[in-house]
C-alpha positions as YAML, in Angstrom:
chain: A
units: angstrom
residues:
- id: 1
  name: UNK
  ca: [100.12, 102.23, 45.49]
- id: 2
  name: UNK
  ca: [97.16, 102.12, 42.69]
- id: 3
  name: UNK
  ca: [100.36, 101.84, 40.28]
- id: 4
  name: UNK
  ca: [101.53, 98.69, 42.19]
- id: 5
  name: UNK
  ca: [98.40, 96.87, 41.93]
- id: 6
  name: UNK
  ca: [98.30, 97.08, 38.85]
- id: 7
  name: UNK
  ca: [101.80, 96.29, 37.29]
- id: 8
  name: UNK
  ca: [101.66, 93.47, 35.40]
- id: 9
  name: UNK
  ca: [103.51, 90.90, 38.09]
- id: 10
  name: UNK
  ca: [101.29, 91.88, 40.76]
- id: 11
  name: UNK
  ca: [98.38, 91.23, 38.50]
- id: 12
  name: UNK
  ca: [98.93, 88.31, 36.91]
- id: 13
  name: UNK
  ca: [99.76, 87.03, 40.53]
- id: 14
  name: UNK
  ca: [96.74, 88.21, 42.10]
- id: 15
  name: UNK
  ca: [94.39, 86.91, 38.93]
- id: 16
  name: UNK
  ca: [95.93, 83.91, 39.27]
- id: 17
  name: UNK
  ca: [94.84, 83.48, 42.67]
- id: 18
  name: UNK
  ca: [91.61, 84.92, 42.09]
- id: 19
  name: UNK
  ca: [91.33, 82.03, 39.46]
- id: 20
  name: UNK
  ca: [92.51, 79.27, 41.86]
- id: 21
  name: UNK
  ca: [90.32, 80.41, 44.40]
- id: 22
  name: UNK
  ca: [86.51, 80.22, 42.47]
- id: 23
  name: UNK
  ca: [87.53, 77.09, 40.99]
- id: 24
  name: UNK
  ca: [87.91, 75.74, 44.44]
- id: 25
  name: UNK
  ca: [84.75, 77.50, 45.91]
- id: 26
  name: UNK
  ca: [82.80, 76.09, 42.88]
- id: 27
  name: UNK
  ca: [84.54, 72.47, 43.57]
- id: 28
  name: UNK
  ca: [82.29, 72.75, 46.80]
- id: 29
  name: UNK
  ca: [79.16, 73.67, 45.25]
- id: 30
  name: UNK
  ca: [76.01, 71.42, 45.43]
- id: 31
  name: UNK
  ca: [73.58, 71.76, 42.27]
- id: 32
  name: UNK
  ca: [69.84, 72.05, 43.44]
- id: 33
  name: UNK
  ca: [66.52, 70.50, 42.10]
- id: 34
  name: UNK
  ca: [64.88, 72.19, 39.15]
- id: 35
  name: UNK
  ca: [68.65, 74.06, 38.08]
- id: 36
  name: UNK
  ca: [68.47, 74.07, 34.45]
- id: 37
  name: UNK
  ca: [70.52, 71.64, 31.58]
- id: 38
  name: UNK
  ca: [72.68, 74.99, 30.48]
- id: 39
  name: UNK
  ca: [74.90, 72.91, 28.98]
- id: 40
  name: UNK
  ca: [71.92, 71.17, 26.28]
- id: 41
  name: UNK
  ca: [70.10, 74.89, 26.32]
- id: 42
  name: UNK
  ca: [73.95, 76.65, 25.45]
- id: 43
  name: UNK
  ca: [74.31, 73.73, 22.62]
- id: 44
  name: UNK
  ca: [71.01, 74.26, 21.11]
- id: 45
  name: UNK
  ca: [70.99, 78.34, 20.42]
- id: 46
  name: UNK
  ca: [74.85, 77.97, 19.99]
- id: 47
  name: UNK
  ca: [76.15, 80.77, 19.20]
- id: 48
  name: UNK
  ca: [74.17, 82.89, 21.90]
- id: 49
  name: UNK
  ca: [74.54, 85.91, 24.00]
- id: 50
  name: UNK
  ca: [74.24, 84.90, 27.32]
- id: 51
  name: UNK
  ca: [73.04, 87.75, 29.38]
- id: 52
  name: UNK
  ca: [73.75, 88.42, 32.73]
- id: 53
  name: UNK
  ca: [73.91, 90.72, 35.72]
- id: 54
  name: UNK
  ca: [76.85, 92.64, 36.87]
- id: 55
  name: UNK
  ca: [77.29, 91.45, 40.86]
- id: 56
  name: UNK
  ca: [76.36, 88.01, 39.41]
- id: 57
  name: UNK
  ca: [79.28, 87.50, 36.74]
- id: 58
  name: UNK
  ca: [81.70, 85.32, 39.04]
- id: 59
  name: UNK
  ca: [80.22, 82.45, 38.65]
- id: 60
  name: UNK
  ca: [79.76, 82.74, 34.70]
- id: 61
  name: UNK
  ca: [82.71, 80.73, 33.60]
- id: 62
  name: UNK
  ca: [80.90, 77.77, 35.23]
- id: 63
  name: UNK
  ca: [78.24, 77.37, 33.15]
- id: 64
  name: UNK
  ca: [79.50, 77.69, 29.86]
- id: 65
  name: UNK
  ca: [80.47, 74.34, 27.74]
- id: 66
  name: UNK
  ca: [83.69, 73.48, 28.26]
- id: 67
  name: UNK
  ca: [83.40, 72.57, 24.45]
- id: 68
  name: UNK
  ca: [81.97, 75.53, 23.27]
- id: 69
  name: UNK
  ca: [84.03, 78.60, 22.66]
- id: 70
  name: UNK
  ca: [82.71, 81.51, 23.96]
- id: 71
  name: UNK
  ca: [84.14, 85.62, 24.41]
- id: 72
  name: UNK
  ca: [83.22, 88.06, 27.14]
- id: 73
  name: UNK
  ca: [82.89, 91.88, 27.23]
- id: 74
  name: UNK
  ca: [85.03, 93.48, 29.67]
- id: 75
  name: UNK
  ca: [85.60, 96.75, 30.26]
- id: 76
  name: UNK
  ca: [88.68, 99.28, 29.22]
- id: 77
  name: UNK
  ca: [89.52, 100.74, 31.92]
- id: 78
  name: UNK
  ca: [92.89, 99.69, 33.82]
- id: 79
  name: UNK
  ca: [90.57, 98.25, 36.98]
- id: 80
  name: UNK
  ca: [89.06, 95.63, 34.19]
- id: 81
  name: UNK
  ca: [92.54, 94.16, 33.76]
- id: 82
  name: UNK
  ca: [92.46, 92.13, 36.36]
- id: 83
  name: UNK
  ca: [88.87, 90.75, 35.64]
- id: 84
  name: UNK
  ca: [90.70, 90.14, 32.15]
- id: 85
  name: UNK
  ca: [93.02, 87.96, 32.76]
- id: 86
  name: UNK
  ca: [90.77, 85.95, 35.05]
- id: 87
  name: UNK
  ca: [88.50, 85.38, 32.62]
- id: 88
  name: UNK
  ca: [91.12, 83.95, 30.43]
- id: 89
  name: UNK
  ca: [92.49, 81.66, 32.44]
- id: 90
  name: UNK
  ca: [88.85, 80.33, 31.86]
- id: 91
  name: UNK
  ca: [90.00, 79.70, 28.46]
- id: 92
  name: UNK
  ca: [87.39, 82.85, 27.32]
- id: 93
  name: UNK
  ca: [88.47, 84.60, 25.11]
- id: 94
  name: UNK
  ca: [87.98, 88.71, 26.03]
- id: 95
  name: UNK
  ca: [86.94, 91.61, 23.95]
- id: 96
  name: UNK
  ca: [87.53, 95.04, 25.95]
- id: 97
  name: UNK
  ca: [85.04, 97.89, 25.16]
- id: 98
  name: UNK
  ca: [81.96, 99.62, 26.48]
- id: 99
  name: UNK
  ca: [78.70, 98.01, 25.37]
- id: 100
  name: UNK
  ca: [75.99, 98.47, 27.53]
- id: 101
  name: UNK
  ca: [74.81, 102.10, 25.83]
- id: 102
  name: UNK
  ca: [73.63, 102.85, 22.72]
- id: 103
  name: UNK
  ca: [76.51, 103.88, 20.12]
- id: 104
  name: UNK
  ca: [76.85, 107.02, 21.07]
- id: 105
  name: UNK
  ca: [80.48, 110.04, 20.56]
- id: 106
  name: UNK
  ca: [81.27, 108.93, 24.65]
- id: 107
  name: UNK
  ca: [80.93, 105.43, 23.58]
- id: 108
  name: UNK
  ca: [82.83, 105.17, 20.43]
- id: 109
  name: UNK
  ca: [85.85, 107.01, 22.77]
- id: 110
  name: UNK
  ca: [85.43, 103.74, 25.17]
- id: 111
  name: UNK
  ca: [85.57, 101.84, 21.97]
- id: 112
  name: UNK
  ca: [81.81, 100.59, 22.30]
- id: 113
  name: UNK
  ca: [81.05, 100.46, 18.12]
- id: 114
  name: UNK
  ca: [84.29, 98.62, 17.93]
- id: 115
  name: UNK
  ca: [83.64, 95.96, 20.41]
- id: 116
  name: UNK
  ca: [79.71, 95.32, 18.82]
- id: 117
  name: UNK
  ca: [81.74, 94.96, 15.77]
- id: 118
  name: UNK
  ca: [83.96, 92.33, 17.00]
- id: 119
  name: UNK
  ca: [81.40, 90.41, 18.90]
- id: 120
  name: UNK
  ca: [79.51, 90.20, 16.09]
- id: 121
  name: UNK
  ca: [82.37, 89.11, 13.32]
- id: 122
  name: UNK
  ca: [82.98, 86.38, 16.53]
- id: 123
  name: UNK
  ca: [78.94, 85.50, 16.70]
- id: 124
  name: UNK
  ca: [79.42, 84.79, 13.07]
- id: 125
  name: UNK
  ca: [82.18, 82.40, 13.11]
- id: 126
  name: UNK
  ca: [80.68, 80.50, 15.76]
- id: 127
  name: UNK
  ca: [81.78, 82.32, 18.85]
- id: 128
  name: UNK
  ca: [78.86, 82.49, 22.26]
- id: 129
  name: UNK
  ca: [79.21, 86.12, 23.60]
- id: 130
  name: UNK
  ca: [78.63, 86.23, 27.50]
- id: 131
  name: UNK
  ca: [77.74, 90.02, 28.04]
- id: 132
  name: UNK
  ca: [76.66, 91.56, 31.41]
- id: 133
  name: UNK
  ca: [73.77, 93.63, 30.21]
- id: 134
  name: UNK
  ca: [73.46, 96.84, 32.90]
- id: 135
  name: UNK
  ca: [75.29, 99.58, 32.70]
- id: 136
  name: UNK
  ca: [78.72, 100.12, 35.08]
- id: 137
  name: UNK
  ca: [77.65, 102.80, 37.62]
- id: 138
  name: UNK
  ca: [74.49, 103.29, 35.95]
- id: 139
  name: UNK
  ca: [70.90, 101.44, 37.34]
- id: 140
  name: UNK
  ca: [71.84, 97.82, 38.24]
- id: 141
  name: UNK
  ca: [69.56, 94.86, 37.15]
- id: 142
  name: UNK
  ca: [68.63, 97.09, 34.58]
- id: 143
  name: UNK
  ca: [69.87, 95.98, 30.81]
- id: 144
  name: UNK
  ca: [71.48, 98.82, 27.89]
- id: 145
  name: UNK
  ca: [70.55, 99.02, 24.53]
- id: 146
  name: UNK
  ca: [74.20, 97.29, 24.05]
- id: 147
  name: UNK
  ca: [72.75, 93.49, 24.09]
- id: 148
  name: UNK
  ca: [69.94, 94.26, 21.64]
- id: 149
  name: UNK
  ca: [71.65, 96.20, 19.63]
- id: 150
  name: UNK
  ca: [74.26, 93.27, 19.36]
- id: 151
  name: UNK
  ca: [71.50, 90.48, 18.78]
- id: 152
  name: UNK
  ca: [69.64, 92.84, 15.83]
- id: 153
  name: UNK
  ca: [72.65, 93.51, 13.93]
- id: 154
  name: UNK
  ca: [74.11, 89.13, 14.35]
- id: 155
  name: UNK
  ca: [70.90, 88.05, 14.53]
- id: 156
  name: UNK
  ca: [71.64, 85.53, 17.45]
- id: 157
  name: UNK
  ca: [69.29, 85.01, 20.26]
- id: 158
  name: UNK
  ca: [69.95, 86.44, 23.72]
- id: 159
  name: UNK
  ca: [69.65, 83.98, 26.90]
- id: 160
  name: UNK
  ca: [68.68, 85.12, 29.78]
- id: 161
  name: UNK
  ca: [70.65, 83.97, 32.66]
- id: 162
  name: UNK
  ca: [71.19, 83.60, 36.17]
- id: 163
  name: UNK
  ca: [73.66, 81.67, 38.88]
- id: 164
  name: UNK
  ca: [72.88, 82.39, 42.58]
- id: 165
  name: UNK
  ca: [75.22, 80.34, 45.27]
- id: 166
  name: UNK
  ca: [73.19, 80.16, 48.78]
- id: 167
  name: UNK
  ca: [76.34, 80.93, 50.76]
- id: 168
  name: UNK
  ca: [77.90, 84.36, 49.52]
- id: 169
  name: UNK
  ca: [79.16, 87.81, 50.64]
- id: 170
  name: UNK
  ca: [77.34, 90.81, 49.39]
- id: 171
  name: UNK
  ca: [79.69, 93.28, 48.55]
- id: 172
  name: UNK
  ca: [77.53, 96.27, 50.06]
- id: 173
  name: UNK
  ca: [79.77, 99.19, 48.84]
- id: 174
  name: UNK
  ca: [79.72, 97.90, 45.13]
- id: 175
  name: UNK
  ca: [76.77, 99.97, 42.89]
- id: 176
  name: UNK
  ca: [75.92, 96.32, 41.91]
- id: 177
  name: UNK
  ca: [76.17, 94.65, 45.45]
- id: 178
  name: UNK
  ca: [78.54, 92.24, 43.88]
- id: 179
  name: UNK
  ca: [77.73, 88.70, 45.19]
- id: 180
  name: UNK
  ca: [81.25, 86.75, 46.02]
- id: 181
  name: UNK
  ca: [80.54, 83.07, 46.49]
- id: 182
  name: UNK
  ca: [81.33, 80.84, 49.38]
- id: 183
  name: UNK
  ca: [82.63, 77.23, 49.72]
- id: 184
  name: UNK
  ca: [80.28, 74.76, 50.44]
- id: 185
  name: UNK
  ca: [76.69, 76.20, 49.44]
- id: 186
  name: UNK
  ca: [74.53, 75.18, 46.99]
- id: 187
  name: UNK
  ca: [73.86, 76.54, 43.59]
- id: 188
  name: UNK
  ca: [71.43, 77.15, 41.08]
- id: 189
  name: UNK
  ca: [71.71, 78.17, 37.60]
- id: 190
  name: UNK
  ca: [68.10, 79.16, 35.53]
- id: 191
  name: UNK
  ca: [67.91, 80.65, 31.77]
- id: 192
  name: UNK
  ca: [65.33, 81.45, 30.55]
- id: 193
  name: UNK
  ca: [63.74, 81.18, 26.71]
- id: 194
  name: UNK
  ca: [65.79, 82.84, 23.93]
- id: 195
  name: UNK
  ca: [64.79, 86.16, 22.84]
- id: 196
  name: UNK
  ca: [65.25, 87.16, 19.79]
- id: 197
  name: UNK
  ca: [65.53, 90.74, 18.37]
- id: 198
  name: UNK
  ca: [64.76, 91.62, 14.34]
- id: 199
  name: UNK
  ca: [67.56, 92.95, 11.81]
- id: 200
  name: UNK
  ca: [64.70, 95.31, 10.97]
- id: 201
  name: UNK
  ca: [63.88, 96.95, 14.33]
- id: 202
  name: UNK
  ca: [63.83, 100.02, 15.10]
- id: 203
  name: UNK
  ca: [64.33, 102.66, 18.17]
- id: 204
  name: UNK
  ca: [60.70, 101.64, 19.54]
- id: 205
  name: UNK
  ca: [61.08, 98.01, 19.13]
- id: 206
  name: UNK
  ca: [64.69, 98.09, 20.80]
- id: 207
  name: UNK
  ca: [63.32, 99.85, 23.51]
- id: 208
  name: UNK
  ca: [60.56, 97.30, 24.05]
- id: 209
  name: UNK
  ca: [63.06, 94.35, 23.77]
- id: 210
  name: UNK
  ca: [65.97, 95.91, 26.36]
- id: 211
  name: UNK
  ca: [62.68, 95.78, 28.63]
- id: 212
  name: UNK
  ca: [62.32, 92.22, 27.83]
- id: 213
  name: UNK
  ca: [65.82, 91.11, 28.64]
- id: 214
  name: UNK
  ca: [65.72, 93.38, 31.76]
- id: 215
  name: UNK
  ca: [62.46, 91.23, 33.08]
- id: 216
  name: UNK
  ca: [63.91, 87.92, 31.57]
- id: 217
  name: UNK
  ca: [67.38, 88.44, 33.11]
- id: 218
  name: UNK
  ca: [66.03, 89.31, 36.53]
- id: 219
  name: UNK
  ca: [63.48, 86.45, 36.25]
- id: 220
  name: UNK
  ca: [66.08, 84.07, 36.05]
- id: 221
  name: UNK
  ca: [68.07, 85.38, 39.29]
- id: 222
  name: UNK
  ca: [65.17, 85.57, 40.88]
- id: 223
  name: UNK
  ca: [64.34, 82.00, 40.11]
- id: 224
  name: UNK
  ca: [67.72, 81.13, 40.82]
- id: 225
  name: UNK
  ca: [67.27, 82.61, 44.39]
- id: 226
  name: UNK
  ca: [64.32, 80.82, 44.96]
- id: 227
  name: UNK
  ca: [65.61, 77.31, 44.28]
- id: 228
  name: UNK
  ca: [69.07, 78.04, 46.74]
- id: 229
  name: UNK
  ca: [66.51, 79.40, 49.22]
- id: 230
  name: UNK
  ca: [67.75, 83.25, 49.94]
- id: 231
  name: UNK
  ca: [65.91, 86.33, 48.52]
- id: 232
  name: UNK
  ca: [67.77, 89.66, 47.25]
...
């Protein structure tokens, strides 16, 4: 059955209406007071890494620039296909690797060194990298050495960001009690400053700056939440 889902028919057909779907749900959505200009902050740092929370990364394709191009980090494993193609159909491009840890043997097997290497060749020729910063299955709302270690060696300034819809199902099994939006709520999307990590830092400084774009990240959603009116 786990072979069915995931033939290439049955996906394609099932990302396709996954993709139908949000656009229609987002159609619905009513922006609130005091939701940020993402689209004047995303054309300032351009390119940025936008950083975001896993359980909070549907509604990511609707705040990036149309006229921007930007590239996400998706997993490898077969289950990230379909996320993959949905994405896509966002016209983002996709980069498939494991970059939330620090390079370590594990994460060179999931292809982690290669996929810092080819967001940052992208960063340099003017690609924005949107890259959920916690680890899958490890501590949610809680950011890797992956996004720091990507802005030190691009040099390109992290954004902290968060999109909360007021009417949403909280997928209560997930580790990251996925949030799947609902038609006709209201939403709010908050980043916060850019932070920016040295080509020169070292194993103390990265440790202090994943801490900063763990606090920055959740200060944004919980922003976000305040302005739609729900708390976590």
């Amino acid at each position: 059955m786990r072979r069915f889902w995931r033939s290439d028919g049955v996906s394609a057909s099932v990302s396709a209406a996954i993709y139908a779907l949000l656009r229609a749900v987002h159609a619905t959505q009513r922006p609130v007071a005091g939701s940020c200009d993402f689209r004047r902050i995303l054309t300032e740092q351009h390119p940025a890494i936008v950083g975001l929370w896993h359980g909070q990364h549907l509604l990511a394709p609707f705040f990036r620039p149309r006229e921007l191009p930007y590239a996400a980090l998706l997993s490898r494993s077969a289950d990230a296909e379909l996320n993959a193609r949905v994405v896509e159909a966002f016209g983002i491009a996709t980069i498939r690797g494991s970059g939330g840890r620090q390079t370590t043997k594990r994460t060179k097997r999931k292809g982690g060194a290669r996929a810092l290497v080819a967001m940052r060749r992208l960063l340099a020729e003017g690609t924005g990298i949107c890259m959920i910063a916690d680890i899958p299955k490890g501590t949610a709302r809680e950011a890797g050495l992956g996004i720091v270690t990507l802005a030190k060696i691009s040099g390109r300034p992290i954004v902290p960001s968060g999109a909360v819809t007021s009417r949403h199902h909280i997928v209560e099994g997930a580790w990251d009690k996925t949030r799947i939006p609902l038609p006709f709520g209201r939403i709010a999307v908050v980043m916060g400053a850019p932070i920016h990590v040295p080509a020169d830092a070292d194993d103390e400084l990265l440790e202090i700056k994943r801490r900063e774009v763990s606090c920055a990240i959740e200060a944004a959603n919980r922003e976000a939440e305040r302005l739609v009116g729900i708390t976590s």
